[in-house]
Coordinates of C-alpha atoms (C1' of nucleotides) in Angstrom, one line a residue:
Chain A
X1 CA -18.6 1.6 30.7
X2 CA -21.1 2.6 28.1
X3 CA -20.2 5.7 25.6
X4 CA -23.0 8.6 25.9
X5 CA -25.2 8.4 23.3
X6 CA -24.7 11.2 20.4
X7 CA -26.4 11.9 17.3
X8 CA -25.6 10.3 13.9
X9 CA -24.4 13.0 12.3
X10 CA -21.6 13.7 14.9
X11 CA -20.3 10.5 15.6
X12 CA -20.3 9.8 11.6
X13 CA -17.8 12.9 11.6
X14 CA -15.5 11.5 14.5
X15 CA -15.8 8.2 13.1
X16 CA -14.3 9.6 9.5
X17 CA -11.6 11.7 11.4
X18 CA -10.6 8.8 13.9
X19 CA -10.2 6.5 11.0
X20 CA -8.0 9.1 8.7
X21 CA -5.6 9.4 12.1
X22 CA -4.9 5.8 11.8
X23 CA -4.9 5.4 8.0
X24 CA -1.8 8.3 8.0
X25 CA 0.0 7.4 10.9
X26 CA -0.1 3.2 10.7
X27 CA -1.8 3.0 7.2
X28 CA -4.0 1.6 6.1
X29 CA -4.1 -2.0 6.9
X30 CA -3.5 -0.9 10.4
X31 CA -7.4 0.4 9.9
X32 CA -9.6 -2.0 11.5
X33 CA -12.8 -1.4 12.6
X34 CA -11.9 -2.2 16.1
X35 CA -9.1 0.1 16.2
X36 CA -11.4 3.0 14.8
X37 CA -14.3 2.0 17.6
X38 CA -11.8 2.2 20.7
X39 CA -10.5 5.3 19.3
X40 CA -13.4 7.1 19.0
X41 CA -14.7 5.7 22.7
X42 CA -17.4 2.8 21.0
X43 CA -17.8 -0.8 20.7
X44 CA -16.8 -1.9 17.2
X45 CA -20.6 -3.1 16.4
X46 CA -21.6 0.2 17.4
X47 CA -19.6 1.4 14.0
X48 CA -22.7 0.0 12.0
X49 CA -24.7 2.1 13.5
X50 CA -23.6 4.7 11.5
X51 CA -21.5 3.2 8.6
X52 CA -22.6 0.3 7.0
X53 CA -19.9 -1.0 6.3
X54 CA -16.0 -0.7 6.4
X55 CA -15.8 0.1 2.8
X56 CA -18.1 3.0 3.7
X57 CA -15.9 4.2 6.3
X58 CA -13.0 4.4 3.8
X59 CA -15.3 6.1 1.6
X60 CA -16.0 8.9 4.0
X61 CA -11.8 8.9 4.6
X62 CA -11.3 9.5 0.7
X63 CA -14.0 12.6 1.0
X64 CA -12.1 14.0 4.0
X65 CA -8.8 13.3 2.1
X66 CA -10.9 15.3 -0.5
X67 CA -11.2 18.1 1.0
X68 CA -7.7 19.2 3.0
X69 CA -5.8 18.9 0.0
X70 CA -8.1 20.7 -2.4
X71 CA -8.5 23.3 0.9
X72 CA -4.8 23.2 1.5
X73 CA -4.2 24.2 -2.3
X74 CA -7.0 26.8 -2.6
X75 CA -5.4 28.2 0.4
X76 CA -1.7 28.4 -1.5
X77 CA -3.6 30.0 -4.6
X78 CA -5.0 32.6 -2.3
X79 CA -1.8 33.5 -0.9
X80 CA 0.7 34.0 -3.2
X81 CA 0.2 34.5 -7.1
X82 CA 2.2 32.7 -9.9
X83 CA 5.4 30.9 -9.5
X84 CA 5.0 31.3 -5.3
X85 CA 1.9 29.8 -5.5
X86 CA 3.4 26.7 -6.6
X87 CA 6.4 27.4 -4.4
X88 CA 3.8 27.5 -1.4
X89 CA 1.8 24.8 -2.6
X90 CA 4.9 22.5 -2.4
X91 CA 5.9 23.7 1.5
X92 CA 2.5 22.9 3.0
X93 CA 2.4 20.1 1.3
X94 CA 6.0 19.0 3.5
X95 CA 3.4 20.0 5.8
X96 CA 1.1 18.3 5.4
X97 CA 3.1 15.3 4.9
X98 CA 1.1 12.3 7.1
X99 CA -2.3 13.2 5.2
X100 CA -0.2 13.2 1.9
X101 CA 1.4 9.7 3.1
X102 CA -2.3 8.7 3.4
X103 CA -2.6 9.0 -0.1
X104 CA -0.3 6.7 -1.9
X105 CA -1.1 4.4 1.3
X106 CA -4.8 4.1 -0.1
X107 CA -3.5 4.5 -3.8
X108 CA -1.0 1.5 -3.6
X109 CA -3.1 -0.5 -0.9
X110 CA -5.0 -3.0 -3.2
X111 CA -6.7 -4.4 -0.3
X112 CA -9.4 -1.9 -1.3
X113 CA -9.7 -2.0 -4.7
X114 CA -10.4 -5.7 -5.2
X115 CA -13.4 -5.0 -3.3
X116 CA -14.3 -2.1 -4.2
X117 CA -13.9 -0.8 -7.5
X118 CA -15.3 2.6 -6.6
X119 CA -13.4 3.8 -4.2
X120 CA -10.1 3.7 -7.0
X121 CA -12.4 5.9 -9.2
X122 CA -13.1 8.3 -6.4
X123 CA -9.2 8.4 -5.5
X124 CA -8.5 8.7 -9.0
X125 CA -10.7 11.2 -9.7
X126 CA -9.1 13.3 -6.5
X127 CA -5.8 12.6 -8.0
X128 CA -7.0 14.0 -11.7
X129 CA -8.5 17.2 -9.8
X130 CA -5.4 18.0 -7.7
X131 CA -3.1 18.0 -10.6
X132 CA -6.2 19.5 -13.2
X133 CA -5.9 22.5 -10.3
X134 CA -2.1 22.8 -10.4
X135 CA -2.1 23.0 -13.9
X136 CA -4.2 26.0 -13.5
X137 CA -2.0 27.8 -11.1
X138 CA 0.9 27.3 -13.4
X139 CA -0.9 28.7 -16.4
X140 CA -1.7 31.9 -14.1
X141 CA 1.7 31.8 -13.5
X142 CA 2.3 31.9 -17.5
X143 CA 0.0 34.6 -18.2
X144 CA 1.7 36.8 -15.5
X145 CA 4.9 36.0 -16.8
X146 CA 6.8 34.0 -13.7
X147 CA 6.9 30.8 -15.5
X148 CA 8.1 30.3 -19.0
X149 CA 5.6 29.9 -21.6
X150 CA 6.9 26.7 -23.4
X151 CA 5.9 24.3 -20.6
X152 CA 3.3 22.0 -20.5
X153 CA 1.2 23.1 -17.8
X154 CA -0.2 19.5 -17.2
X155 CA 3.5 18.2 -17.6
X156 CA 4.8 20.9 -15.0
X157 CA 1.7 20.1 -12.6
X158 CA 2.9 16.5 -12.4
X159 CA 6.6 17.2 -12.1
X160 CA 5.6 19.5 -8.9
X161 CA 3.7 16.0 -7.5
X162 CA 6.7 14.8 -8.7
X163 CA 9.3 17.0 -6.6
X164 CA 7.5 15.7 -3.4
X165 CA 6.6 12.5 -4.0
X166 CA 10.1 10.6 -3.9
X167 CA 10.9 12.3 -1.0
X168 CA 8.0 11.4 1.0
X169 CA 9.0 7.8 0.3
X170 CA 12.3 8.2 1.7
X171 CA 11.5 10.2 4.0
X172 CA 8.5 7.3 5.1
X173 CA 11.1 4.7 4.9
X174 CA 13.5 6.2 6.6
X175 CA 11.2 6.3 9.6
X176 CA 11.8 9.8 9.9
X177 CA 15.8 10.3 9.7
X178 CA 15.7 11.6 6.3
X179 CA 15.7 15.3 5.8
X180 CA 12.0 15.5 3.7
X181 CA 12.3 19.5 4.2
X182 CA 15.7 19.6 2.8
X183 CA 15.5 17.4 0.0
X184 CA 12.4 19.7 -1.0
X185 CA 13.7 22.4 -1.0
X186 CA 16.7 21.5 -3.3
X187 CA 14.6 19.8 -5.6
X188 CA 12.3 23.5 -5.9
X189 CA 15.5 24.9 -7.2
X190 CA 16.0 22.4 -9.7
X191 CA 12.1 22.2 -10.4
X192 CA 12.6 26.2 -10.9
X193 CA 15.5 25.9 -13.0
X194 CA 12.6 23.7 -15.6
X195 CA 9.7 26.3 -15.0
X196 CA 10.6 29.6 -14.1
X197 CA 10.5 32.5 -16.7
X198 CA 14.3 33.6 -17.4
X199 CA 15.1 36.4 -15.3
X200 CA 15.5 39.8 -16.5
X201 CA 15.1 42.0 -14.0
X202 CA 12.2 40.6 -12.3
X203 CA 13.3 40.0 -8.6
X204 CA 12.5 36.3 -6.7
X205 CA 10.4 35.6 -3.4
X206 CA 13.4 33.7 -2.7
Chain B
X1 CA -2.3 -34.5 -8.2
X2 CA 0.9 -34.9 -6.6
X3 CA 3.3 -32.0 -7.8
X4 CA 6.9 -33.2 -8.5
X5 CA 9.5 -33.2 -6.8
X6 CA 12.5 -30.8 -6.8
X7 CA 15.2 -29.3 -5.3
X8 CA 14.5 -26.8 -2.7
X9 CA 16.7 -24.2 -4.5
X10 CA 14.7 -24.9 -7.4
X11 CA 11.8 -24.6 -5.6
X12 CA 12.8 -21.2 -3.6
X13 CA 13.2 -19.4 -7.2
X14 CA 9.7 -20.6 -8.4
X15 CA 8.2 -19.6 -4.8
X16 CA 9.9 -16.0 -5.0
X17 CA 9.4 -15.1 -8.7
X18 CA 5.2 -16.2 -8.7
X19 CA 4.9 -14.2 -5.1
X20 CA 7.1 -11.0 -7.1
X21 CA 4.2 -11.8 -9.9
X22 CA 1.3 -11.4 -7.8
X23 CA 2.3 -8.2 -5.9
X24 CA 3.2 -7.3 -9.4
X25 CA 0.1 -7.4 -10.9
X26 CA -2.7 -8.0 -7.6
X27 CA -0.6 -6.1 -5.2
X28 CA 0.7 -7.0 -1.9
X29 CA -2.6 -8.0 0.0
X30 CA -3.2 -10.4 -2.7
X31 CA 0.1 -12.1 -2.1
X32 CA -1.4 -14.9 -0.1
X33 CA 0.7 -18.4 0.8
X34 CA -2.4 -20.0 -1.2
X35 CA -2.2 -18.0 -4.2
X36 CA 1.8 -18.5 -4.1
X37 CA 1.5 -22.4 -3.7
X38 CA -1.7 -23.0 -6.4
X39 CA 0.6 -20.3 -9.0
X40 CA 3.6 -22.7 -8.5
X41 CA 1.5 -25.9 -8.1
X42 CA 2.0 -26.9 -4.8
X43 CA -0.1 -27.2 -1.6
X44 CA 0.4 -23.6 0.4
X45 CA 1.6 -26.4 3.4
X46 CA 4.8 -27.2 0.8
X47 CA 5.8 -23.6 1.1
X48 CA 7.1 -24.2 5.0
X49 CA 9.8 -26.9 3.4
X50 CA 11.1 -23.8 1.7
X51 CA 10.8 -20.7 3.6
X52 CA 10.1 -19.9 7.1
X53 CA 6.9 -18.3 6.3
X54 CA 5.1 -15.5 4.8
X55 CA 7.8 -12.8 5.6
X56 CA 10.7 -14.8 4.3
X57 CA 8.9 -15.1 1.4
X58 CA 8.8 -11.4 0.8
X59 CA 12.4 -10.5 1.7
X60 CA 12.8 -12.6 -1.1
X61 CA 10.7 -10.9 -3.3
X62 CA 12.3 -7.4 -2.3
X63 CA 15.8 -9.6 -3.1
X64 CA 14.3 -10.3 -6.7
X65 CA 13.0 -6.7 -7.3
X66 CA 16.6 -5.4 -6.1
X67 CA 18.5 -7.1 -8.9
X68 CA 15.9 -6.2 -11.3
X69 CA 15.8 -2.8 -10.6
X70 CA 19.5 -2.5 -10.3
X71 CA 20.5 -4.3 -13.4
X72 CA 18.5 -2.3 -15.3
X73 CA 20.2 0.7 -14.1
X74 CA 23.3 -1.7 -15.1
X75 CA 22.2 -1.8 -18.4
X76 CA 21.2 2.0 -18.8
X77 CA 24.1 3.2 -17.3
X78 CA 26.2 1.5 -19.8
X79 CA 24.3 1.6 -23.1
X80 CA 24.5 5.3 -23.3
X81 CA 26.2 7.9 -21.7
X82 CA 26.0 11.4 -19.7
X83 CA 22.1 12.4 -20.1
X84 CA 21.0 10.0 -22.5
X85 CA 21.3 7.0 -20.2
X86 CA 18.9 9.5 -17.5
X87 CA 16.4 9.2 -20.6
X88 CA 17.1 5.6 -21.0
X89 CA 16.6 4.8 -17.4
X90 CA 13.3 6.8 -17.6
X91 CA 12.3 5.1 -20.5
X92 CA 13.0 1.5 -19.2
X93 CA 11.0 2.1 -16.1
X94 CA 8.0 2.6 -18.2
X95 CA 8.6 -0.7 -19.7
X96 CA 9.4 -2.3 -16.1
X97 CA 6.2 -0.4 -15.2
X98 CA 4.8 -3.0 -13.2
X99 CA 7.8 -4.0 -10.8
X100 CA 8.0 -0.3 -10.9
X101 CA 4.4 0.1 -9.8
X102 CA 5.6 -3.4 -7.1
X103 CA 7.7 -0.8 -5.0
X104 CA 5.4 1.4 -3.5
X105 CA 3.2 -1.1 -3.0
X106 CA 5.3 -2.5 -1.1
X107 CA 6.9 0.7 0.4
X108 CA 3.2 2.1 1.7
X109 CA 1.9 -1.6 2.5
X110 CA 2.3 -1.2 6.3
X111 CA 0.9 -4.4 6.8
X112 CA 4.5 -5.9 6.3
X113 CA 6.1 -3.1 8.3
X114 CA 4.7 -3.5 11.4
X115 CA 5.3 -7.4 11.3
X116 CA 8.3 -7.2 10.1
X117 CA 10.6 -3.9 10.5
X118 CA 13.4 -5.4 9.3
X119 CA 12.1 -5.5 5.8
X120 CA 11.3 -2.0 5.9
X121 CA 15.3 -1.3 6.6
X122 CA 15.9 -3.7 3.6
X123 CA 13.6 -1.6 1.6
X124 CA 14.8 1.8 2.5
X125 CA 18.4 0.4 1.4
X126 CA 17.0 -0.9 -2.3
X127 CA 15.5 3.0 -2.6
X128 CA 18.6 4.8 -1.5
X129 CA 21.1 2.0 -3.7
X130 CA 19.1 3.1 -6.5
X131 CA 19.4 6.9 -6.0
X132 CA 22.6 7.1 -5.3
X133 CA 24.0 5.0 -8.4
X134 CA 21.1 7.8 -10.1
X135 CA 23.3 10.3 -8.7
X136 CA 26.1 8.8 -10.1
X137 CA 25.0 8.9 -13.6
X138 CA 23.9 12.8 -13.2
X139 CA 27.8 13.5 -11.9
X140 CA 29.0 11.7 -15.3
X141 CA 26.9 13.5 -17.1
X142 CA 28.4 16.7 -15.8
X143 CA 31.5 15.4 -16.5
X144 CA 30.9 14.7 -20.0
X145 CA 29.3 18.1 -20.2
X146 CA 26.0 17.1 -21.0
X147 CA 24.8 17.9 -17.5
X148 CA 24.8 21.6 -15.8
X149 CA 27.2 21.5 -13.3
X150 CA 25.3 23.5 -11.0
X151 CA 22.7 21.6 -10.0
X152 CA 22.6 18.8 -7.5
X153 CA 23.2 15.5 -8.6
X154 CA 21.3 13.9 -5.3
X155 CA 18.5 16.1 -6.4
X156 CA 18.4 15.3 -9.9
X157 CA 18.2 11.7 -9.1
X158 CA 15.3 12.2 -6.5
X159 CA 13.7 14.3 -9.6
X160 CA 14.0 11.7 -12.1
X161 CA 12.1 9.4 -10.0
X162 CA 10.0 11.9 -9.6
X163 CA 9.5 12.7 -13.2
X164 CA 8.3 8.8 -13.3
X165 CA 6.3 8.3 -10.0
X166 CA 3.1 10.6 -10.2
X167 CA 2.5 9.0 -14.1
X168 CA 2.8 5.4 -12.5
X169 CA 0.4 6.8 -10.1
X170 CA -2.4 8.3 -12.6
X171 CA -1.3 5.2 -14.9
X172 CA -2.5 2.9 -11.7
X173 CA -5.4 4.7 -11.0
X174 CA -6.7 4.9 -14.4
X175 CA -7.0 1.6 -14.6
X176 CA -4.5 1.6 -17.9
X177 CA -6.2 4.5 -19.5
X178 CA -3.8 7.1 -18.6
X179 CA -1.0 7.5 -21.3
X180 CA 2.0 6.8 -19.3
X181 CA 4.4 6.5 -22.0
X182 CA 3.1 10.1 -23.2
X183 CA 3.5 11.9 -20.0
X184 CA 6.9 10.8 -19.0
X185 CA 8.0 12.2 -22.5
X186 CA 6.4 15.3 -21.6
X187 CA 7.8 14.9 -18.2
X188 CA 11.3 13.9 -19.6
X189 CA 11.4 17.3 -21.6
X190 CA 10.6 19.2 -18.7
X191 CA 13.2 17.3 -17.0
X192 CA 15.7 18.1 -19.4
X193 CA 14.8 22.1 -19.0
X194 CA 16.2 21.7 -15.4
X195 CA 19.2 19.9 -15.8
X196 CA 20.6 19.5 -19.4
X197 CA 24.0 21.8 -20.2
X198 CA 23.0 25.1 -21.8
X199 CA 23.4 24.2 -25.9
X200 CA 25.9 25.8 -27.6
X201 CA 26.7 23.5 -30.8
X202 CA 26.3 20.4 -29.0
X203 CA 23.9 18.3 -30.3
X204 CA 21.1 15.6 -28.6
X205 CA 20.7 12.1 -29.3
X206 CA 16.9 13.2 -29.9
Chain C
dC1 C1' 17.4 -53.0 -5.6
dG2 C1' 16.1 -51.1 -1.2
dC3 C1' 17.1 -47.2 2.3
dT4 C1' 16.8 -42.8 3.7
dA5 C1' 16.4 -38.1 3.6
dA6 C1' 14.0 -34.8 1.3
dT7 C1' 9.8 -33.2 -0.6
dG8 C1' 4.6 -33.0 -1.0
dT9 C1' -0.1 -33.3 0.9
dG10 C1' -4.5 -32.8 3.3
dA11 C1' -6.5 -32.0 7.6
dA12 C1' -6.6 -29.5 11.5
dC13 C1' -5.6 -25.5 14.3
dA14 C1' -5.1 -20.7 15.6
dA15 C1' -5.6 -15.9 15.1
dA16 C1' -7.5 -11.9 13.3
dA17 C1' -11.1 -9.3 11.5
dA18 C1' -15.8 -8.0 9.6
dT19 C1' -20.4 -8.4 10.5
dT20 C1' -24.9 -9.7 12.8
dC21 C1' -28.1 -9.7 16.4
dA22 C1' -30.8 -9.9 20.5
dC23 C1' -30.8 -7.1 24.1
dT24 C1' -30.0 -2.7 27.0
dA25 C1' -29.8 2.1 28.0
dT26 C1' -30.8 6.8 26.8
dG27 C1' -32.6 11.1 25.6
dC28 C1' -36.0 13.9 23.3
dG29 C1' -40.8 15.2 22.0
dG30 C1' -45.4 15.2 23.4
Chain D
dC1 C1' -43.1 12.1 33.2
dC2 C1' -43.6 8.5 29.6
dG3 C1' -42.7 6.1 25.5
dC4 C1' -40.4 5.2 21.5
dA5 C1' -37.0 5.8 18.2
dT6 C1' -32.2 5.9 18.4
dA7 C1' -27.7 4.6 19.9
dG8 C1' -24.6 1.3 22.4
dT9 C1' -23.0 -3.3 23.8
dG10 C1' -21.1 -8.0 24.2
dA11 C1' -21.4 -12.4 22.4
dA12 C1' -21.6 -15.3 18.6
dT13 C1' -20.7 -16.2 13.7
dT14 C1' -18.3 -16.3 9.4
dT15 C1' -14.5 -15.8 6.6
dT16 C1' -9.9 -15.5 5.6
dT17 C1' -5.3 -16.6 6.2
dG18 C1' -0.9 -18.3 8.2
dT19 C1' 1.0 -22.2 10.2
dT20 C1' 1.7 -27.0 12.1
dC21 C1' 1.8 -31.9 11.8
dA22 C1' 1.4 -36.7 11.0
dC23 C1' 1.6 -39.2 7.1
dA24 C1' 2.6 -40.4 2.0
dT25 C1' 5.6 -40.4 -1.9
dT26 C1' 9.7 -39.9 -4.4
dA27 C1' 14.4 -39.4 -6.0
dG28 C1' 19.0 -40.3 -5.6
dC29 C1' 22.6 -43.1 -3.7
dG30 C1' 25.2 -46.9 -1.9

DNA sequence: CGCTAATGTGAACAAAAATTCACTATGCGG
DNA sequence: CCGCATAGTGAATTTTTGTTCACATTAGCG
């Protein structure tokens, strides 16, 4: 049975998606072009059509990677100002949990990297943007006065990656048993305890 | 050249410390049975009169990177006491940096996982051993007063790692560049905010 | 000193995966 | 409606890697 023919552009775009899918759910060894073609309906040489390559298939992942995260963290800026920002940034990111365990998938895979040196500066250079981002959020949250002003803004950015990160592993490696919402959410209170402003009378989201 | 010859207990240390070496410093793809072999200066065929295969090979790599990791919670745990041995367990995993940087290589590697579950289980023990003797030192530390007593020691053990993980990350990423040792510290103080007793007269080992 | 079991080796094999290519089908513009 | 550029396909190729096996060598032991 032959696939119907479709323009470049679109099957570019379900190629990227089809091959994120697979990267967060089985990783990113479990990424072969094969697996990709039969998912999105094609013969695997028909990926070449449109890609030239593996490597630029992963490429196109890391821009779609790219862009939920910074989207899913504009969207928590938006929403809620100061130290709920940061709170809300941290619950859809439990959310968003199998594209954020694509991440350290691709960062710790080294399959890629020997090959191709580029694609670590791109992830890096997502990495340096996400937590360049936070750090803004918690200096808004300094300047109106819901996080204390003798924290390092870059330091309390990473401790927030930080909060979730661990987690996420056991959570991974415990195949799903492990309560990642939970463990979260207690570690927010501790990560509070570090950032928030002492309270006066100023009253909590919580 | 004929390698030779020695005991295969001899011979299953050698094999399991240069395979640890490579995911160490290549990563896990790059652990091939020919890299192993030429490291320890044999022909990959003289592996088989040793291990199984491949996956033996690795669970006894993740036995290697269990003692290490544990005895140098061993050796934390009793050089100093109450919140100072947290900072020296931070500190030590910077120096271990790259068997630190070996575990979630190995945790997010998938390509092991899905050939072998069983060392996934074997993995998911080493992460939740090591979290729940960190746990253990935060309860002493409240014991000895140098730790609040309200927060929770389960969580300030999954922070610790946490305070740790996203700098190993940028540290990876950056190819070196990335001050690791300076971002932990930063990260250690903000650490400290969260769960170190309120001071009265009591002073730090800083 | 010689036997035997253990260890080492190269060649061969198998499996998986990325990529190429000659060829086929299709849909859109003129 | 026709033709051509574009997209799709299966088969073949190449590369890499894990593994097996028949044979060679060695070390310890009686």
């Amino acid at each position: 049975m032959r696939a119907a023919k479709q323009a470049t552009a679109v099957r570019r775009e379900q190629i990227a998606a089809a091959a994120l899918s697979i990267v967060a759910s089985q990783g990113l060894s479990a990424m072969t072009v094969a697996r990709v073609a039969r998912l999105v309906g094609l013969a695997p040489s028909a990926l070449y059509r449109h890609y030239a390559g593996k490597m630029a298939i992963l490429d196109a992942v890391l821009d779609l990677l790219h862009d939920r995260i910074l989207g899913n963290l504009a969207a928590a800026r938006d929403a809620a100002g100061g130290l709920d920002a940061l709170h809300l940034v941290l619950q859809r990111q439990v959310a968003l949990v199998l594209e954020f365990t694509a991440i350290p998938r691709i960062i710790f895979s080294d399959e890629v990297y020997g090959k191709a040196p580029e694609l670590k500066a791109k992830m890096h250079a997502l990495f340096a943007d996400l937590t360049e981002k936070l750090a803004l959020l918690v200096r808004r949250g300094q300047e109106d006065g819901s996080v204390r002003p003798d924290v390092s803004p870059r330091s309390a950015a990473l401790m927030l990656v930080g909060a979730f990160q661990p987690c996420a592993m056991r959570w991974h490696l415990s195949g799903g048993t492990f309560d990642l919402a939970g463990a979260v959410a207690e570690n927010w209170e501790l990560y509070r305890k570090a950032v928030a402003a002492p309270v006066k009378e100023k009253r909590d989201s919580q």
